[in-house]
Amino acid sequence: QKTGGVIELAARTMPDGATEIRVSNPGAKIRPAERERIFDRFYRIGQARADSARGSGLGLAIVKSIVTLHGGHVGVDCDDGKTTFTMTFPPPR
């Protein structure tokens, strides 16, 4: 795990009134097959699976549940040495 990196946070209102929140951090690229499962409960990628003290694989599943309960959706993208998680919430009613 690389230390000393910068975590970037961004929020914006989309043209349709939805709110998008992006969280980016430096790190190794996540393979497409793993990106499909990264929000599954108890799923951990790479070495995280071998080191049970580091986490339980629930964090991103909880994020997805909360966003979904608010009518939104989540996504992940990996590019240029960083991973970006996007949470999009529908416009207020």
mmCIF file of N, CA and C in Angstrom:
data_model
loop_
_atom_site.group_PDB
_atom_site.id
_atom_site.type_symbol
_atom_site.label_atom_id
_atom_site.label_comp_id
_atom_site.label_asym_id
_atom_site.label_seq_id
_atom_site.Cartn_x
_atom_site.Cartn_y
_atom_site.Cartn_z
ATOM 1 N N GLN A 1 0.846 -1.182 0.000
ATOM 2 C CA GLN A 1 0.000 0.000 0.000
ATOM 3 C C GLN A 1 0.883 1.233 0.000
ATOM 4 N N LYS A 2 0.632 2.115 -0.926
ATOM 5 C CA LYS A 2 1.380 3.358 -1.028
ATOM 6 C C LYS A 2 0.879 4.353 0.010
ATOM 7 N N THR A 3 1.810 5.043 0.681
ATOM 8 C CA THR A 3 1.422 6.057 1.652
ATOM 9 C C THR A 3 1.795 7.429 1.134
ATOM 10 N N GLY A 4 1.188 8.445 1.691
ATOM 11 C CA GLY A 4 1.520 9.814 1.341
ATOM 12 C C GLY A 4 0.800 10.349 0.123
ATOM 13 N N GLY A 5 -0.157 9.613 -0.418
ATOM 14 C CA GLY A 5 -0.907 10.081 -1.574
ATOM 15 C C GLY A 5 -1.972 11.087 -1.181
ATOM 16 N N VAL A 6 -2.552 11.721 -2.177
ATOM 17 C CA VAL A 6 -3.594 12.723 -1.956
ATOM 18 C C VAL A 6 -4.946 12.131 -2.328
ATOM 19 N N ILE A 7 -5.911 12.283 -1.434
ATOM 20 C CA ILE A 7 -7.284 11.886 -1.714
ATOM 21 C C ILE A 7 -8.030 13.128 -2.170
ATOM 22 N N GLU A 8 -8.695 13.014 -3.309
ATOM 23 C CA GLU A 8 -9.421 14.153 -3.876
ATOM 24 C C GLU A 8 -10.925 13.931 -3.696
ATOM 25 N N LEU A 9 -11.616 14.967 -3.265
ATOM 26 C CA LEU A 9 -13.073 14.946 -3.135
ATOM 27 C C LEU A 9 -13.649 16.036 -4.022
ATOM 28 N N ALA A 10 -14.726 15.735 -4.715
ATOM 29 C CA ALA A 10 -15.383 16.728 -5.554
ATOM 30 C C ALA A 10 -16.882 16.485 -5.517
ATOM 31 N N ALA A 11 -17.643 17.537 -5.563
ATOM 32 C CA ALA A 11 -19.100 17.444 -5.623
ATOM 33 C C ALA A 11 -19.597 18.468 -6.624
ATOM 34 N N ARG A 12 -20.643 18.091 -7.354
ATOM 35 C CA ARG A 12 -21.217 19.040 -8.310
ATOM 36 C C ARG A 12 -22.682 18.713 -8.537
ATOM 37 N N THR A 13 -23.408 19.720 -8.945
ATOM 38 C CA THR A 13 -24.799 19.546 -9.339
ATOM 39 C C THR A 13 -24.818 19.352 -10.847
ATOM 40 N N MET A 14 -25.435 18.297 -11.278
ATOM 41 C CA MET A 14 -25.525 17.967 -12.690
ATOM 42 C C MET A 14 -26.618 18.823 -13.349
ATOM 43 N N PRO A 15 -26.597 18.946 -14.680
ATOM 44 C CA PRO A 15 -27.614 19.755 -15.372
ATOM 45 C C PRO A 15 -29.048 19.333 -15.069
ATOM 46 N N ASP A 16 -29.267 18.043 -14.775
ATOM 47 C CA ASP A 16 -30.624 17.584 -14.472
ATOM 48 C C ASP A 16 -30.994 17.769 -13.004
ATOM 49 N N GLY A 17 -30.093 18.347 -12.208
ATOM 50 C CA GLY A 17 -30.349 18.580 -10.799
ATOM 51 C C GLY A 17 -29.819 17.501 -9.873
ATOM 52 N N ALA A 18 -29.320 16.404 -10.450
ATOM 53 C CA ALA A 18 -28.730 15.334 -9.638
ATOM 54 C C ALA A 18 -27.433 15.841 -9.009
ATOM 55 N N THR A 19 -27.022 15.206 -7.931
ATOM 56 C CA THR A 19 -25.768 15.544 -7.253
ATOM 57 C C THR A 19 -24.783 14.407 -7.463
ATOM 58 N N GLU A 20 -23.569 14.769 -7.870
ATOM 59 C CA GLU A 20 -22.511 13.776 -8.072
ATOM 60 C C GLU A 20 -21.385 14.057 -7.094
ATOM 61 N N ILE A 21 -20.970 13.017 -6.383
ATOM 62 C CA ILE A 21 -19.841 13.104 -5.456
ATOM 63 C C ILE A 21 -18.780 12.134 -5.941
ATOM 64 N N ARG A 22 -17.549 12.631 -6.067
ATOM 65 C CA ARG A 22 -16.437 11.805 -6.542
ATOM 66 C C ARG A 22 -15.338 11.772 -5.482
ATOM 67 N N VAL A 23 -14.811 10.577 -5.228
ATOM 68 C CA VAL A 23 -13.703 10.385 -4.298
ATOM 69 C C VAL A 23 -12.611 9.657 -5.072
ATOM 70 N N SER A 24 -11.436 10.279 -5.189
ATOM 71 C CA SER A 24 -10.323 9.689 -5.933
ATOM 72 C C SER A 24 -9.126 9.509 -5.023
ATOM 73 N N ASN A 25 -8.425 8.400 -5.230
ATOM 74 C CA ASN A 25 -7.200 8.165 -4.474
ATOM 75 C C ASN A 25 -6.196 7.445 -5.367
ATOM 76 N N PRO A 26 -4.900 7.651 -5.108
ATOM 77 C CA PRO A 26 -3.889 6.976 -5.915
ATOM 78 C C PRO A 26 -3.851 5.494 -5.584
ATOM 79 N N GLY A 27 -3.469 4.702 -6.558
ATOM 80 C CA GLY A 27 -3.345 3.273 -6.301
ATOM 81 C C GLY A 27 -3.274 2.484 -7.574
ATOM 82 N N ALA A 28 -3.051 1.202 -7.404
ATOM 83 C CA ALA A 28 -2.956 0.308 -8.547
ATOM 84 C C ALA A 28 -4.304 0.199 -9.253
ATOM 85 N N LYS A 29 -4.242 -0.011 -10.546
ATOM 86 C CA LYS A 29 -5.451 -0.147 -11.343
ATOM 87 C C LYS A 29 -6.222 -1.392 -10.913
ATOM 88 N N ILE A 30 -7.533 -1.263 -10.831
ATOM 89 C CA ILE A 30 -8.402 -2.388 -10.491
ATOM 90 C C ILE A 30 -8.854 -3.020 -11.805
ATOM 91 N N ARG A 31 -8.609 -4.306 -11.948
ATOM 92 C CA ARG A 31 -8.966 -5.003 -13.185
ATOM 93 C C ARG A 31 -10.470 -4.946 -13.424
ATOM 94 N N PRO A 32 -10.895 -4.900 -14.703
ATOM 95 C CA PRO A 32 -12.333 -4.821 -15.013
ATOM 96 C C PRO A 32 -13.164 -5.920 -14.350
ATOM 97 N N ALA A 33 -12.662 -7.151 -14.303
ATOM 98 C CA ALA A 33 -13.416 -8.243 -13.680
ATOM 99 C C ALA A 33 -13.634 -7.972 -12.193
ATOM 100 N N GLU A 34 -12.664 -7.350 -11.544
ATOM 101 C CA GLU A 34 -12.810 -7.032 -10.120
ATOM 102 C C GLU A 34 -13.712 -5.823 -9.919
ATOM 103 N N ARG A 35 -13.694 -4.882 -10.852
ATOM 104 C CA ARG A 35 -14.575 -3.713 -10.744
ATOM 105 C C ARG A 35 -16.040 -4.125 -10.736
ATOM 106 N N GLU A 36 -16.359 -5.214 -11.437
ATOM 107 C CA GLU A 36 -17.743 -5.692 -11.470
ATOM 108 C C GLU A 36 -18.195 -6.197 -10.106
ATOM 109 N N ARG A 37 -17.249 -6.618 -9.264
ATOM 110 C CA ARG A 37 -17.594 -7.220 -7.971
ATOM 111 C C ARG A 37 -17.252 -6.344 -6.777
ATOM 112 N N ILE A 38 -16.596 -5.235 -6.985
ATOM 113 C CA ILE A 38 -16.029 -4.455 -5.887
ATOM 114 C C ILE A 38 -17.071 -3.971 -4.869
ATOM 115 N N PHE A 39 -18.339 -3.858 -5.292
ATOM 116 C CA PHE A 39 -19.395 -3.406 -4.374
ATOM 117 C C PHE A 39 -20.160 -4.571 -3.739
ATOM 118 N N ASP A 40 -19.727 -5.813 -4.027
ATOM 119 C CA ASP A 40 -20.350 -6.990 -3.415
ATOM 120 C C ASP A 40 -19.915 -7.120 -1.961
ATOM 121 N N ARG A 41 -20.831 -7.566 -1.107
ATOM 122 C CA ARG A 41 -20.488 -7.781 0.302
ATOM 123 C C ARG A 41 -19.391 -8.828 0.433
ATOM 124 N N PHE A 42 -18.442 -8.550 1.298
ATOM 125 C CA PHE A 42 -17.335 -9.427 1.663
ATOM 126 C C PHE A 42 -16.303 -9.631 0.560
ATOM 127 N N TYR A 43 -16.457 -8.971 -0.584
ATOM 128 C CA TYR A 43 -15.472 -9.123 -1.655
ATOM 129 C C TYR A 43 -14.289 -8.197 -1.397
ATOM 130 N N ARG A 44 -13.111 -8.744 -1.459
ATOM 131 C CA ARG A 44 -11.883 -7.952 -1.323
ATOM 132 C C ARG A 44 -10.955 -8.334 -2.451
ATOM 133 N N ILE A 45 -10.295 -7.360 -3.031
ATOM 134 C CA ILE A 45 -9.425 -7.644 -4.168
ATOM 135 C C ILE A 45 -7.977 -7.844 -3.736
ATOM 136 N N GLY A 46 -7.251 -8.554 -4.577
ATOM 137 C CA GLY A 46 -5.813 -8.701 -4.408
ATOM 138 C C GLY A 46 -5.395 -9.206 -3.046
ATOM 139 N N GLN A 47 -4.359 -8.595 -2.502
ATOM 140 C CA GLN A 47 -3.782 -9.020 -1.237
ATOM 141 C C GLN A 47 -4.700 -8.775 -0.054
ATOM 142 N N ALA A 48 -5.676 -7.908 -0.207
ATOM 143 C CA ALA A 48 -6.592 -7.638 0.906
ATOM 144 C C ALA A 48 -7.281 -8.917 1.360
ATOM 145 N N ARG A 49 -7.517 -9.847 0.443
ATOM 146 C CA ARG A 49 -8.157 -11.108 0.811
ATOM 147 C C ARG A 49 -7.274 -11.941 1.725
ATOM 148 N N ALA A 50 -5.959 -11.807 1.585
ATOM 149 C CA ALA A 50 -5.038 -12.600 2.394
ATOM 150 C C ALA A 50 -4.796 -11.985 3.765
ATOM 151 N N ASP A 51 -5.135 -10.720 3.935
ATOM 152 C CA ASP A 51 -4.868 -10.010 5.182
ATOM 153 C C ASP A 51 -6.187 -9.624 5.829
ATOM 154 N N SER A 52 -6.768 -10.539 6.590
ATOM 155 C CA SER A 52 -8.102 -10.309 7.151
ATOM 156 C C SER A 52 -8.140 -9.187 8.171
ATOM 157 N N ALA A 53 -7.003 -8.781 8.707
ATOM 158 C CA ALA A 53 -6.984 -7.697 9.689
ATOM 159 C C ALA A 53 -7.234 -6.348 9.044
ATOM 160 N N ARG A 54 -7.080 -6.232 7.745
ATOM 161 C CA ARG A 54 -7.210 -4.948 7.056
ATOM 162 C C ARG A 54 -8.650 -4.551 6.801
ATOM 163 N N GLY A 55 -9.560 -5.475 6.765
ATOM 164 C CA GLY A 55 -10.946 -5.118 6.515
ATOM 165 C C GLY A 55 -11.796 -6.348 6.293
ATOM 166 N N SER A 56 -13.094 -6.110 6.234
ATOM 167 C CA SER A 56 -14.023 -7.217 6.097
ATOM 168 C C SER A 56 -14.661 -7.285 4.717
ATOM 169 N N GLY A 57 -14.391 -6.309 3.860
ATOM 170 C CA GLY A 57 -15.015 -6.297 2.554
ATOM 171 C C GLY A 57 -16.433 -5.777 2.576
ATOM 172 N N LEU A 58 -16.766 -4.975 3.580
ATOM 173 C CA LEU A 58 -18.130 -4.446 3.694
ATOM 174 C C LEU A 58 -18.250 -2.969 3.333
ATOM 175 N N GLY A 59 -17.165 -2.214 3.378
ATOM 176 C CA GLY A 59 -17.233 -0.768 3.213
ATOM 177 C C GLY A 59 -17.933 -0.311 1.954
ATOM 178 N N LEU A 60 -17.503 -0.807 0.793
ATOM 179 C CA LEU A 60 -18.114 -0.367 -0.459
ATOM 180 C C LEU A 60 -19.523 -0.916 -0.619
ATOM 181 N N ALA A 61 -19.799 -2.084 -0.048
ATOM 182 C CA ALA A 61 -21.164 -2.622 -0.085
ATOM 183 C C ALA A 61 -22.108 -1.724 0.712
ATOM 184 N N ILE A 62 -21.632 -1.220 1.838
ATOM 185 C CA ILE A 62 -22.445 -0.298 2.645
ATOM 186 C C ILE A 62 -22.672 1.003 1.891
ATOM 187 N N VAL A 63 -21.631 1.518 1.255
ATOM 188 C CA VAL A 63 -21.773 2.742 0.448
ATOM 189 C C VAL A 63 -22.842 2.526 -0.621
ATOM 190 N N LYS A 64 -22.743 1.418 -1.341
ATOM 191 C CA LYS A 64 -23.720 1.145 -2.399
ATOM 192 C C LYS A 64 -25.135 1.053 -1.840
ATOM 193 N N SER A 65 -25.307 0.400 -0.705
ATOM 194 C CA SER A 65 -26.634 0.272 -0.091
ATOM 195 C C SER A 65 -27.224 1.626 0.259
ATOM 196 N N ILE A 66 -26.418 2.491 0.852
ATOM 197 C CA ILE A 66 -26.901 3.823 1.246
ATOM 198 C C ILE A 66 -27.280 4.641 0.022
ATOM 199 N N VAL A 67 -26.415 4.646 -0.978
ATOM 200 C CA VAL A 67 -26.691 5.427 -2.191
ATOM 201 C C VAL A 67 -27.944 4.885 -2.880
ATOM 202 N N THR A 68 -28.069 3.563 -2.971
ATOM 203 C CA THR A 68 -29.233 2.952 -3.612
ATOM 204 C C THR A 68 -30.518 3.280 -2.855
ATOM 205 N N LEU A 69 -30.472 3.264 -1.529
ATOM 206 C CA LEU A 69 -31.648 3.615 -0.729
ATOM 207 C C LEU A 69 -32.105 5.049 -0.988
ATOM 208 N N HIS A 70 -31.194 5.902 -1.406
ATOM 209 C CA HIS A 70 -31.526 7.296 -1.739
ATOM 210 C C HIS A 70 -31.867 7.452 -3.213
ATOM 211 N N GLY A 71 -31.981 6.341 -3.924
ATOM 212 C CA GLY A 71 -32.370 6.385 -5.332
ATOM 213 C C GLY A 71 -31.224 6.656 -6.284
ATOM 214 N N GLY A 72 -29.999 6.546 -5.811
ATOM 215 C CA GLY A 72 -28.840 6.843 -6.647
ATOM 216 C C GLY A 72 -28.118 5.603 -7.115
ATOM 217 N N HIS A 73 -26.936 5.833 -7.677
ATOM 218 C CA HIS A 73 -26.104 4.720 -8.119
ATOM 219 C C HIS A 73 -24.633 5.054 -7.890
ATOM 220 N N VAL A 74 -23.818 4.006 -7.872
ATOM 221 C CA VAL A 74 -22.385 4.147 -7.634
ATOM 222 C C VAL A 74 -21.617 3.571 -8.813
ATOM 223 N N GLY A 75 -20.380 4.021 -8.953
ATOM 224 C CA GLY A 75 -19.518 3.500 -9.997
ATOM 225 C C GLY A 75 -18.067 3.655 -9.603
ATOM 226 N N VAL A 76 -17.193 3.004 -10.345
ATOM 227 C CA VAL A 76 -15.755 3.084 -10.096
ATOM 228 C C VAL A 76 -15.042 3.154 -11.441
ATOM 229 N N ASP A 77 -13.984 3.947 -11.485
ATOM 230 C CA ASP A 77 -13.176 4.087 -12.690
ATOM 231 C C ASP A 77 -11.715 4.142 -12.276
ATOM 232 N N CYS A 78 -10.859 3.532 -13.046
ATOM 233 C CA CYS A 78 -9.420 3.537 -12.765
ATOM 234 C C CYS A 78 -8.695 4.085 -13.989
ATOM 235 N N ASP A 79 -7.885 5.121 -13.759
ATOM 236 C CA ASP A 79 -7.158 5.739 -14.860
ATOM 237 C C ASP A 79 -6.016 6.572 -14.305
ATOM 238 N N ASP A 80 -4.920 6.624 -15.019
ATOM 239 C CA ASP A 80 -3.780 7.473 -14.668
ATOM 240 C C ASP A 80 -3.296 7.278 -13.232
ATOM 241 N N GLY A 81 -3.253 6.030 -12.756
ATOM 242 C CA GLY A 81 -2.719 5.752 -11.427
ATOM 243 C C GLY A 81 -3.622 6.127 -10.275
ATOM 244 N N LYS A 82 -4.914 6.365 -10.556
ATOM 245 C CA LYS A 82 -5.830 6.655 -9.456
ATOM 246 C C LYS A 82 -7.160 5.965 -9.692
ATOM 247 N N THR A 83 -7.846 5.712 -8.603
ATOM 248 C CA THR A 83 -9.166 5.098 -8.634
ATOM 249 C C THR A 83 -10.179 6.145 -8.190
ATOM 250 N N THR A 84 -11.262 6.270 -8.940
ATOM 251 C CA THR A 84 -12.302 7.242 -8.615
ATOM 252 C C THR A 84 -13.629 6.525 -8.404
ATOM 253 N N PHE A 85 -14.214 6.747 -7.242
ATOM 254 C CA PHE A 85 -15.539 6.233 -6.923
ATOM 255 C C PHE A 85 -16.530 7.379 -7.107
ATOM 256 N N THR A 86 -17.616 7.115 -7.808
ATOM 257 C CA THR A 86 -18.623 8.134 -8.078
ATOM 258 C C THR A 86 -19.953 7.705 -7.486
ATOM 259 N N MET A 87 -20.563 8.627 -6.743
ATOM 260 C CA MET A 87 -21.894 8.412 -6.190
ATOM 261 C C MET A 87 -22.801 9.479 -6.778
ATOM 262 N N THR A 88 -23.889 9.056 -7.417
ATOM 263 C CA THR A 88 -24.813 10.008 -8.025
ATOM 264 C C THR A 88 -26.169 9.865 -7.360
ATOM 265 N N PHE A 89 -26.684 10.995 -6.876
ATOM 266 C CA PHE A 89 -27.977 11.033 -6.193
ATOM 267 C C PHE A 89 -28.960 11.802 -7.056
ATOM 268 N N PRO A 90 -30.223 11.365 -7.113
ATOM 269 C CA PRO A 90 -31.212 12.060 -7.929
ATOM 270 C C PRO A 90 -31.500 13.457 -7.387
ATOM 271 N N PRO A 91 -32.101 14.297 -8.236
ATOM 272 C CA PRO A 91 -32.445 15.656 -7.782
ATOM 273 C C PRO A 91 -33.399 15.600 -6.600
ATOM 274 N N PRO A 92 -33.365 16.618 -5.747
ATOM 275 C CA PRO A 92 -34.327 16.681 -4.636
ATOM 276 C C PRO A 92 -35.739 16.786 -5.186
ATOM 277 N N ARG A 93 -36.683 16.267 -4.435
ATOM 278 C CA ARG A 93 -38.104 16.321 -4.883
ATOM 279 C C ARG A 93 -38.770 17.556 -4.376
#
